[in-house]
mmCIF file of C-alpha atoms in Angstrom:
data_model
loop_
_atom_site.group_PDB
_atom_site.id
_atom_site.type_symbol
_atom_site.label_atom_id
_atom_site.label_comp_id
_atom_site.label_asym_id
_atom_site.label_seq_id
_atom_site.Cartn_x
_atom_site.Cartn_y
_atom_site.Cartn_z
ATOM 1 C CA MET H 1 -22.066 172.228 48.141
ATOM 2 C CA PRO H 2 -22.956 168.810 49.461
ATOM 3 C CA VAL H 3 -22.449 165.699 47.384
ATOM 4 C CA VAL H 4 -25.118 163.105 47.486
ATOM 5 C CA VAL H 5 -24.273 159.604 46.478
ATOM 6 C CA PHE H 6 -27.422 157.510 45.883
ATOM 7 C CA ARG H 7 -27.416 153.743 45.424
ATOM 8 C CA SER H 8 -30.517 152.127 43.895
ATOM 9 C CA ASN H 9 -31.297 149.132 41.674
ATOM 10 C CA GLY H 10 -27.628 148.289 41.334
ATOM 11 C CA GLN H 11 -26.812 151.806 40.050
ATOM 12 C CA THR H 12 -24.873 154.600 41.778
ATOM 13 C CA TYR H 13 -25.774 158.221 41.148
ATOM 14 C CA ARG H 14 -23.613 161.121 42.381
ATOM 15 C CA GLU H 15 -24.691 164.752 42.293
ATOM 16 C CA GLU H 16 -23.986 168.076 44.050
ATOM 17 C CA VAL H 17 -27.025 169.661 45.628
ATOM 18 C CA LYS H 18 -27.526 173.049 47.204
ATOM 19 C CA VAL H 19 -27.193 173.287 51.090
ATOM 20 C CA ASN H 20 -30.520 172.554 52.875
ATOM 21 C CA THR H 21 -31.917 170.406 50.065
ATOM 22 C CA ASN H 22 -34.640 167.977 50.644
ATOM 23 C CA LEU H 23 -34.344 165.059 48.175
ATOM 24 C CA VAL H 24 -38.045 164.300 48.231
ATOM 25 C CA VAL H 25 -39.000 167.949 47.585
ATOM 26 C CA ARG H 26 -36.610 168.049 44.689
ATOM 27 C CA ALA H 27 -38.140 164.792 43.240
ATOM 28 C CA GLY H 28 -41.536 166.163 43.594
ATOM 29 C CA ILE H 29 -40.773 169.228 41.483
ATOM 30 C CA LYS H 30 -38.800 167.126 39.013
ATOM 31 C CA GLN H 31 -35.438 168.573 39.942
ATOM 32 C CA PHE H 32 -33.951 165.477 41.378
ATOM 33 C CA PRO H 33 -31.020 164.101 39.431
ATOM 34 C CA PHE H 34 -31.396 160.561 40.834
ATOM 35 C CA PRO H 35 -34.315 158.752 39.008
ATOM 36 C CA HIS H 36 -34.972 155.860 41.228
ATOM 37 C CA LEU H 37 -35.775 157.500 44.548
ATOM 38 C CA ARG H 38 -38.963 155.836 45.984
ATOM 39 C CA TYR H 39 -41.210 158.278 47.764
ATOM 40 C CA GLU H 40 -44.913 158.962 48.155
ATOM 41 C CA CYS H 41 -46.256 161.334 50.763
ATOM 42 C CA GLY H 42 -43.344 163.477 51.580
ATOM 43 C CA MET H 43 -44.610 163.976 55.117
ATOM 44 C CA GLY H 44 -43.106 161.161 57.068
ATOM 45 C CA LYS H 45 -46.315 159.035 57.084
ATOM 46 C CA CYS H 46 -45.714 156.276 54.619
ATOM 47 C CA ALA H 47 -41.976 155.406 54.992
ATOM 48 C CA ARG H 48 -41.692 154.677 51.297
ATOM 49 C CA CYS H 49 -38.667 156.931 51.112
ATOM 50 C CA ALA H 50 -36.802 155.053 53.773
ATOM 51 C CA CYS H 51 -33.068 154.898 52.904
ATOM 52 C CA ARG H 52 -30.055 153.372 54.612
ATOM 53 C CA VAL H 53 -27.338 155.985 55.461
ATOM 54 C CA LEU H 54 -24.014 154.507 54.293
ATOM 55 C CA ALA H 55 -21.845 157.536 55.027
ATOM 56 C CA GLY H 56 -22.346 161.004 56.395
ATOM 57 C CA GLY H 57 -24.884 160.150 59.118
ATOM 58 C CA GLU H 58 -22.835 161.789 61.817
ATOM 59 C CA HIS H 59 -23.893 165.159 60.209
ATOM 60 C CA LEU H 60 -27.592 164.452 60.433
ATOM 61 C CA PRO H 61 -29.832 165.688 63.153
ATOM 62 C CA ALA H 62 -31.236 163.082 65.570
ATOM 63 C CA PRO H 63 -34.285 161.303 64.106
ATOM 64 C CA ASN H 64 -37.589 163.134 64.721
ATOM 65 C CA TRP H 65 -40.760 161.690 66.073
ATOM 66 C CA LYS H 66 -42.046 160.713 62.575
ATOM 67 C CA GLU H 67 -38.941 158.761 61.833
ATOM 68 C CA LYS H 68 -39.027 157.017 65.167
ATOM 69 C CA LYS H 69 -42.691 156.063 64.666
ATOM 70 C CA GLN H 70 -42.285 154.888 61.115
ATOM 71 C CA LEU H 71 -38.854 153.250 61.298
ATOM 72 C CA GLY H 72 -38.612 151.901 64.842
ATOM 73 C CA GLU H 73 -35.812 149.499 65.161
ATOM 74 C CA ARG H 74 -34.693 150.172 61.610
ATOM 75 C CA LEU H 75 -33.206 153.412 62.920
ATOM 76 C CA ASP H 76 -30.514 151.302 64.734
ATOM 77 C CA ALA H 77 -29.682 149.719 61.291
ATOM 78 C CA GLY H 78 -28.948 153.126 59.793
ATOM 79 C CA TYR H 79 -32.332 153.888 58.140
ATOM 80 C CA ARG H 80 -33.781 157.370 57.796
ATOM 81 C CA LEU H 81 -36.685 158.907 55.977
ATOM 82 C CA ALA H 82 -35.426 160.900 53.064
ATOM 83 C CA CYS H 83 -38.341 163.155 53.231
ATOM 84 C CA GLN H 84 -37.344 164.307 56.676
ATOM 85 C CA LEU H 85 -33.709 164.961 55.806
ATOM 86 C CA TRP H 86 -32.407 168.491 54.869
ATOM 87 C CA ILE H 87 -28.947 167.775 53.270
ATOM 88 C CA GLU H 88 -26.231 170.069 54.580
ATOM 89 C CA HIS H 89 -23.124 167.810 54.221
ATOM 90 C CA ASP H 90 -21.960 164.986 51.930
ATOM 91 C CA ILE H 91 -24.100 161.873 52.395
ATOM 92 C CA GLU H 92 -24.350 158.384 50.832
ATOM 93 C CA LEU H 93 -27.719 156.743 50.801
ATOM 94 C CA ALA H 94 -29.029 153.326 49.548
ATOM 95 C CA GLN H 95 -32.522 152.326 48.759
ATOM 96 C CA ASP H 96 -32.225 148.880 47.118
ATOM 97 C CA GLU H 97 -34.383 147.020 49.524
ATOM 98 C CA ALA H 98 -38.056 146.750 48.990
ATOM 99 C CA PRO H 99 -40.052 149.014 51.200
ATOM 100 C CA ALA H 100 -41.146 147.488 54.437
ATOM 101 C CA THR H 101 -44.784 146.982 55.198
ATOM 102 C CA LEU H 102 -45.567 148.783 58.329
#
């Protein structure tokens, strides 16, 4: 099972998740072990769930059109939308920065 390391508000959380897990979906049904994930719509429209990928990004699929539209140049800095990611491999994410106004 993939291990997710999530950094937020100066804290580090580590948890195994099932393969093909979406972190925002788990948060929405209150099964997310990391209490500080910021999210809102879950559909790639608001970018509130934007996270910087610190490790494991090589296993992610290429950004989809929603991520390209919402994140723009931030994709080059390693940002992805958590609501658009289905975790299949170990990954480390950070969400310490305030959400950008788009």
